[in-house]
Coordinates of C-alpha atoms and ligand atoms in Angstrom, one line a residue:
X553 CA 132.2 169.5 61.3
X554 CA 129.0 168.1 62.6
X555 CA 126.9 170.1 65.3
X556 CA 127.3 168.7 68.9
X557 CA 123.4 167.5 68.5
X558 CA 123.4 165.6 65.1
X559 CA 126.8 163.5 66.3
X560 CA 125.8 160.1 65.1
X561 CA 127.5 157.2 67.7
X562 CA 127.2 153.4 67.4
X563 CA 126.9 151.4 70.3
X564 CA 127.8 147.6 70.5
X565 CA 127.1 145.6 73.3
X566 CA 127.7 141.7 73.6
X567 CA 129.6 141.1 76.9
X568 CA 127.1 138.1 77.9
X569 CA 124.2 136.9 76.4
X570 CA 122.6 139.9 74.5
X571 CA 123.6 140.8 71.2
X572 CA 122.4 144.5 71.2
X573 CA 123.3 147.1 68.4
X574 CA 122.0 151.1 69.2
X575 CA 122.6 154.1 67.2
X576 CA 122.1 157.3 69.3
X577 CA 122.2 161.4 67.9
X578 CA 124.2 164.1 70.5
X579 CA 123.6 163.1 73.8
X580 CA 120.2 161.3 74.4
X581 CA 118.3 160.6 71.5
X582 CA 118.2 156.6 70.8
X583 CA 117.5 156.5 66.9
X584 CA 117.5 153.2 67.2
X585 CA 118.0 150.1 69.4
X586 CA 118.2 146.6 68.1
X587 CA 118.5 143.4 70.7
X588 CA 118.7 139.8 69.9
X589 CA 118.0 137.4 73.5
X590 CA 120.0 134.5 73.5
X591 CA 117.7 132.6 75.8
X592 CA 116.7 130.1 74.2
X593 CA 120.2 128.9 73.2
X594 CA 121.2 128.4 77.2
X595 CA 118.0 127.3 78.1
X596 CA 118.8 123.4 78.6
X597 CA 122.3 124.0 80.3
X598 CA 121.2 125.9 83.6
X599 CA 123.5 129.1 83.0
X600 CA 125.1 130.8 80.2
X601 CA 127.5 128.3 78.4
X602 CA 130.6 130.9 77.1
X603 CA 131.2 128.9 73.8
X604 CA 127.7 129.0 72.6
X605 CA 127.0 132.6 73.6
X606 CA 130.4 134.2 71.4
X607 CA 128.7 131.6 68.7
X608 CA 125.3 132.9 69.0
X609 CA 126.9 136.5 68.8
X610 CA 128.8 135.7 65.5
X611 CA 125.4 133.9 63.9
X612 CA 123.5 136.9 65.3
X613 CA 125.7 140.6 65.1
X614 CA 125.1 141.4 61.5
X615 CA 121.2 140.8 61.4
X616 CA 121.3 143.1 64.4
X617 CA 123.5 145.9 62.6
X618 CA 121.7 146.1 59.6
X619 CA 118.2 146.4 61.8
X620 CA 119.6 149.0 63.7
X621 CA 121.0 151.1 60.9
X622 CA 117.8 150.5 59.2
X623 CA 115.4 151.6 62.1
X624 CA 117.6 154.5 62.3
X625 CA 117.2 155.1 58.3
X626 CA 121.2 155.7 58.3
X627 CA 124.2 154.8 56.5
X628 CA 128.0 153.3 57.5
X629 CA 129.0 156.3 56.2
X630 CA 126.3 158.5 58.3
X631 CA 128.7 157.4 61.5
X632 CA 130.7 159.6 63.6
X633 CA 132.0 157.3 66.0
X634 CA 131.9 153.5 66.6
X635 CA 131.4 152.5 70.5
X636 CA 131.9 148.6 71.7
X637 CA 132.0 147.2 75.2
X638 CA 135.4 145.4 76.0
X639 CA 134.9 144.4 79.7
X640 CA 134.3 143.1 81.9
X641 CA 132.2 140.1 80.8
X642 CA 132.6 137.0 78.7
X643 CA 135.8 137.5 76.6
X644 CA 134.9 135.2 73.8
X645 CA 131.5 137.1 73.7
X646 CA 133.8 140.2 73.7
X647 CA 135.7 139.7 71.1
X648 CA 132.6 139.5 68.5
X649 CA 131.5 143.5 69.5
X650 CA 134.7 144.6 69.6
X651 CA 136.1 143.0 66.0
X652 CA 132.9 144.1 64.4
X653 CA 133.7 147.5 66.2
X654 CA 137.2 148.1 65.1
X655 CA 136.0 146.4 61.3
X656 CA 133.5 149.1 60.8
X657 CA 136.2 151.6 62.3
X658 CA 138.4 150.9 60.0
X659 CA 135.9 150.8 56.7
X660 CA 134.1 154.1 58.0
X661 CA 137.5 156.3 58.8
X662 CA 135.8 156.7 62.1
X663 CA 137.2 156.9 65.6
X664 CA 136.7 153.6 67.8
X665 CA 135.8 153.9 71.9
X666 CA 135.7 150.8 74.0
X667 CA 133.4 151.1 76.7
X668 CA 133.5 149.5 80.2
X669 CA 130.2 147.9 80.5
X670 CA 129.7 148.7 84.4
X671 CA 130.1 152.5 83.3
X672 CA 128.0 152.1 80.2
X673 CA 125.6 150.5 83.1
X674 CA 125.4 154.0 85.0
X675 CA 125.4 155.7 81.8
X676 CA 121.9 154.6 80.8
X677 CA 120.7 157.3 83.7
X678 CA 122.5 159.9 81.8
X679 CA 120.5 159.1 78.8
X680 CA 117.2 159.4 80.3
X681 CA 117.6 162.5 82.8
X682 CA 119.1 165.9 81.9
X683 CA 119.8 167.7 85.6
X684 CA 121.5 164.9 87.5
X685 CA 124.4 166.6 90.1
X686 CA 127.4 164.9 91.0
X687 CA 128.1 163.8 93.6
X688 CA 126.2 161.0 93.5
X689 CA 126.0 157.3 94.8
X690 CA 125.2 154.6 92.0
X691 CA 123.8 151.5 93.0
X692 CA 124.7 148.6 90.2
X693 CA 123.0 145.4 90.2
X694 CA 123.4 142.7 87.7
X695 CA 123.5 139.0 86.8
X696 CA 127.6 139.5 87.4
X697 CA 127.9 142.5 89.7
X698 CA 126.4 144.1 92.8
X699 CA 127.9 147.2 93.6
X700 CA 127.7 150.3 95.3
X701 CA 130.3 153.6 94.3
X702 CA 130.8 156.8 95.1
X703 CA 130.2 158.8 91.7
X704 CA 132.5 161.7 92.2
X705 CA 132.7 163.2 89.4
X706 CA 132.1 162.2 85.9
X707 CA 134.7 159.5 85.2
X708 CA 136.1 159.3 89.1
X709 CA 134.5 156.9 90.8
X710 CA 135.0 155.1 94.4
X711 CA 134.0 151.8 95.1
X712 CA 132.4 151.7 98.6
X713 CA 131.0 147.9 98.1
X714 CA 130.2 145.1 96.3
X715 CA 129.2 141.2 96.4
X716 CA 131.7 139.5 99.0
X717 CA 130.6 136.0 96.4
X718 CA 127.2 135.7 94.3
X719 CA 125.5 138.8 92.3
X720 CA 122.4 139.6 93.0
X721 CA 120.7 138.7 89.7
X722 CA 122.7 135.2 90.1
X723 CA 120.3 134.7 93.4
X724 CA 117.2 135.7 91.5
X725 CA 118.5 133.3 88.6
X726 CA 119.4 130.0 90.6
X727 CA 116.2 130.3 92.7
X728 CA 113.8 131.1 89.9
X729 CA 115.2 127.8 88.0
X730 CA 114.9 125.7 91.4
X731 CA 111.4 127.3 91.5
X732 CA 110.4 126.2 88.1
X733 CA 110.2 129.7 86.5
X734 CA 111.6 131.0 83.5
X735 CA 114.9 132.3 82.4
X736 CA 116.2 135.1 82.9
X737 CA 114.9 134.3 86.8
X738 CA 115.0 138.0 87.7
X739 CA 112.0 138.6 85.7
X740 CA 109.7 135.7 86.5
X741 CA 110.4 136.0 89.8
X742 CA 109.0 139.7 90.3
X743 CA 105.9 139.1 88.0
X744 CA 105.4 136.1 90.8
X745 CA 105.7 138.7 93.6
X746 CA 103.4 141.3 92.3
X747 CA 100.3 138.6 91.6
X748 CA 100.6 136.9 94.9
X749 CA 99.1 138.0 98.0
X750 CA 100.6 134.6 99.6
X751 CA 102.4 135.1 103.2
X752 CA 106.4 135.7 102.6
X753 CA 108.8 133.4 104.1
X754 CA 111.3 135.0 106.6
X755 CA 114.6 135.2 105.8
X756 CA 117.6 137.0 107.4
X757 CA 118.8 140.3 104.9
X758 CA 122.8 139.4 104.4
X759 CA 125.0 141.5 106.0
X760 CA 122.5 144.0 107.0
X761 CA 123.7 145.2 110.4
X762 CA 127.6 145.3 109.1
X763 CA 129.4 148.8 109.3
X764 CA 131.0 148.3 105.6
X765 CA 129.1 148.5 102.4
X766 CA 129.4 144.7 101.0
X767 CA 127.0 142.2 100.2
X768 CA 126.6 138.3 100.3
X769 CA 124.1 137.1 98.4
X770 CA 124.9 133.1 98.5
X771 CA 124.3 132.4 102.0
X772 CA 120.6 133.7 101.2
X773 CA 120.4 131.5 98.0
X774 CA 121.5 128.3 100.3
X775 CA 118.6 129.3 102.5
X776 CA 116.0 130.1 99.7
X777 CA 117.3 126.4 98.3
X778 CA 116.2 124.5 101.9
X779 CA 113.1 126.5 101.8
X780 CA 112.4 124.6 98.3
X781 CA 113.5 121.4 99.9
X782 CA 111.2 121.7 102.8
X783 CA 108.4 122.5 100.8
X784 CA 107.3 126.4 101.2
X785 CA 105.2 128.0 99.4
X786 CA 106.6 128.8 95.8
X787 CA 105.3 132.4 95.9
X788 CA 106.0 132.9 99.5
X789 CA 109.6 131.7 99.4
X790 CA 109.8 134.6 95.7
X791 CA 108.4 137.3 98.7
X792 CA 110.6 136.7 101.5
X793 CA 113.9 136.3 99.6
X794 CA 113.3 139.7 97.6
X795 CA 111.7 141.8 100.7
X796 CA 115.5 140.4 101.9
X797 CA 117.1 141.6 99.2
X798 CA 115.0 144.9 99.3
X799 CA 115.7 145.8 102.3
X800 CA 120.0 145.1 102.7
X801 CA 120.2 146.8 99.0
X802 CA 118.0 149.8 100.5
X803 CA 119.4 150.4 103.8
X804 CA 123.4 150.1 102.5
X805 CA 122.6 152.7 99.7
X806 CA 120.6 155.2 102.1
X807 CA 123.3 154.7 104.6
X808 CA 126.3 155.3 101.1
X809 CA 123.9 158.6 100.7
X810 CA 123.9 159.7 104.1
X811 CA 128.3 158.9 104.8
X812 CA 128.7 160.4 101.4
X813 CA 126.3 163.5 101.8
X814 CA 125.1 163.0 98.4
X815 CA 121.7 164.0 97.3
X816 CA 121.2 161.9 94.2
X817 CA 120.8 158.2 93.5
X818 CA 121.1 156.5 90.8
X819 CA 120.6 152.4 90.0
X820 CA 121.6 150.6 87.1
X821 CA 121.9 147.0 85.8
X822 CA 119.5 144.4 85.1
X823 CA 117.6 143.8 88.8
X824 CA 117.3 147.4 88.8
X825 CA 114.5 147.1 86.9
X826 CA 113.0 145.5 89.7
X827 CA 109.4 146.9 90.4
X828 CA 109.8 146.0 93.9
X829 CA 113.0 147.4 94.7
X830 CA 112.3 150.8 92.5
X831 CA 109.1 151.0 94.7
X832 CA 111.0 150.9 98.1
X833 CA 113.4 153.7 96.5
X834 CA 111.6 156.1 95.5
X835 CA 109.6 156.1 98.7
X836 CA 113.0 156.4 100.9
X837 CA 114.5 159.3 98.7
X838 CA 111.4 161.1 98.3
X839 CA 111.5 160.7 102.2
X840 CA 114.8 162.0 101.9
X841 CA 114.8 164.8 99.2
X842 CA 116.8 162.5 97.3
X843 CA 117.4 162.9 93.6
X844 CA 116.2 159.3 92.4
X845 CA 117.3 157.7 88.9
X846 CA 116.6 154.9 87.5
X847 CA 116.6 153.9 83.6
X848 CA 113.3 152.5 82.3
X849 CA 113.0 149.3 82.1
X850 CA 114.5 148.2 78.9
X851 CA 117.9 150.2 79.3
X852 CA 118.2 148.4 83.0
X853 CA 119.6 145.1 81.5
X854 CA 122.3 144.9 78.4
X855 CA 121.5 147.1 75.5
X856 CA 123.7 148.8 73.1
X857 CA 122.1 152.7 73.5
X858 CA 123.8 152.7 77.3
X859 CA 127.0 151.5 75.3
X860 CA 126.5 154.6 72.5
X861 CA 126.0 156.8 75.9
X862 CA 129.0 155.6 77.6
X863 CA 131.1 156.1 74.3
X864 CA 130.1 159.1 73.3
X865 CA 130.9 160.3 76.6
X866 CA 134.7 159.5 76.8
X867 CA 135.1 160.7 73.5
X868 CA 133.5 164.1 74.6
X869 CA 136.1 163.8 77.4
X870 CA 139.3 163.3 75.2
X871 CA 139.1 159.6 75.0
X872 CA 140.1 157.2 72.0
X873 CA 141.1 153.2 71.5
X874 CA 143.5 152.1 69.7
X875 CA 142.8 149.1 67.0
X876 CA 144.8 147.2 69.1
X877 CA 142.6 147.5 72.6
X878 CA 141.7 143.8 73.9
X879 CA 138.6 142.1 75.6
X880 CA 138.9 141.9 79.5
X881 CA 137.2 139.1 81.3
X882 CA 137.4 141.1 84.7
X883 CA 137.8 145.2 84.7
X884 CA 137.3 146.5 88.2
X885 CA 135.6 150.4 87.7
X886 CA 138.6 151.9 89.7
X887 CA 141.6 150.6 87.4
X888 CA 139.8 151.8 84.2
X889 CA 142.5 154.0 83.2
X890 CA 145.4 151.1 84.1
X891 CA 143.4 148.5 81.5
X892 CA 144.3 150.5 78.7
X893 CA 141.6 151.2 77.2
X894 CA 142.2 154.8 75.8
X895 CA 144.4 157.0 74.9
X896 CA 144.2 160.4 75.5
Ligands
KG4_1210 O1 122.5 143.9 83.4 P1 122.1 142.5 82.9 O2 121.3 142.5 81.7 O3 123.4 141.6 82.6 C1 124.6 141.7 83.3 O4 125.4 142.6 83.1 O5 124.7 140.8 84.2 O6 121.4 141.8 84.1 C2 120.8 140.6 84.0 C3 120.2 140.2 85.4 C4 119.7 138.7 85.4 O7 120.2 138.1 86.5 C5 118.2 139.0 85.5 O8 117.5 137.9 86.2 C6 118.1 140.3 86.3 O9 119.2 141.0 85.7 N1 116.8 140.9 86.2 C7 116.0 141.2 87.2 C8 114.8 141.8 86.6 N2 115.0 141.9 85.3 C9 116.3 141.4 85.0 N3 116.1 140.9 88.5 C10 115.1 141.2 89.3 N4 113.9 141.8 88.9 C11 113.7 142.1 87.6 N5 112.6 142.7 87.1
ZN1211 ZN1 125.2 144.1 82.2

């Protein structure tokens, strides 16, 4: 029996647009991490097109396996167990991790985990810092999902609020394109904000002054759109719709931290790596004497290490999946248990 610390998992991500393979030894050390953008592919069509993204994923998974096990100078056979997101996200997408997954299970005699992609979000903290205490709130924000939960304990979880419509990185995306940036938006948008020193335009923070936890983000696109129409300044209308979304995303989480009596924070997802909004954090929670986490910047968005992190975990816990275990195209956090996704 391998030693806790040399326990070799495989993580698979490829619930959107990112085909990313990670191998990772014990609990935090990434041997490897191999990602393949599909950017290019969706450029022309405005958004991420389902049946070109599970085919880009088929043309692309295998190139992306043998790098990883290469950079991580292992063998099939080195693997102790095989990790795969199965939801939520794009089930055709889906399907390709989780068959490759279950395939190498099955030629390696190795157990098989699926992952739930918003825990294998959170997870990436876990990777990166060794001391954090539960309770805790986690703050995830992503091109599909904008969050906020009550981290109990590990693996019990309370959803306090989320998007009442768009994400947050769905904003950030549709305004970028209408601004004439690059895909993804998130990105192009904050490089924009950190150059310019141009006035912001002012717009209202969504739902800031409501007593319950949710977010809207697509009554602030609408208004970032007519700011386009009427001719703002490109970089001012990037300044004033992030200080917007800086400032509702702040003030919910400090207020989650303050109902919850939590003394830790950790964000996750793709806009989390947000220089802006990790700015405004860690000043409020070193304010605060609050515990602050936040991945660095390549574990924010999809990658297969948080998927390795996420797996290994649950199988730590007791967890396994059955060859039979499906894709899910929507997977709230609190009905993990009721998707099936493990046996115990
Ligand atoms: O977590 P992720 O890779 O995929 C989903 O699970 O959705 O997140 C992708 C989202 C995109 O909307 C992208 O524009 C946004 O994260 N994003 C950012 C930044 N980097 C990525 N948003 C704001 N600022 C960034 N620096
Ligand atoms: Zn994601």
């Amino acid at each position: 029996m391998k030693s806790a610390e040399n326990f070799i998992t495989l993580g698979i991500e490829s619930s959107c647009d990112d085909t990313s393979i990670a191998v990772l030894r014990g609990e935090r050390e990434v041997l490897s991490m191999a990602k393949k953008s599909q950017v290019d592919l969706h450029r022309d069509f405005g958004g991420v097109v389902p049946e070109i993204a599970a085919r880009g994923h088929t043309d692309s998974i295998f190139g992306v396996l043998e790098t990883a096990l290469r950079d991580a100078d292992i063998e099939l056979q080195d693997l102790d167990l095989i990790a795969a997101t199965c939801g939520p996200g794009l089930v055709g997408s889906l399907l390709v991790g989780i068959t490759l997954g279950k395939a190498l299970a099955l030629r390696t005699h190795k157990p098989f985990v699926a992952v739930h992609h918003l825990e294998a979000h959170l997870s990436a903290n876990f990777l990166e810092y060794e001391d954090l205490q539960f309770p805790m709130i986690g703050l995830l924000i992503s091109g599909g999902h904008s969050c906020l939960y009550h981290l109990v304990q590990p693996g019990q979880y309370e959803i306090l609020g989320e998007s009442r419509d768009d994400a947050v990185g769905e904003l950030y995306d549709k305004v970028a394109r209408e601004l004439g940036l690059s895909q993804p938006g998130g990105p192009a948008v904050d490089r924009l904000v950190q150059s310019s020193d141009a006035d912001p335009v002012k717009f209202t923070p969504p739902l800031l002054h409501s007593e319950d936890f949710d977010f809207s983000f697509s009554g602030l696109k609408t208004a970032c759109l007519r700011a386009i129409a009427a001719k703002n300044p490109r970089d001012g209308i990037a300044k004033g719709m992030q200080n917007a979304v800086i400032e509702v995303l702040v003030a919910k989480t400090l207020r989650a931290l303050e109902t919850k009596g939590c003394k830790t924070l950790v964000v996750a997802g793709g806009v989390s790596a947000n220089r802006g909004l990790r700015d405004a954090f860690a000043k409020e929670c070193e304010i605060r004497q609050v515990r602050f986490a936040r991945p660095s910047i390549p574990l924010c968005t999809d990658n297969g290490a948080m998927v390795a992190r996420s797996g290994y975990d649950r199988y730590k816990w007791g967890y396994r999946s059955s060859l039979e275990v499906d894709a899910f195209s929507r997977m709230p956090l609190q009905t993990l248990l009721e998707g099936g996704l493990w046996e115990s």
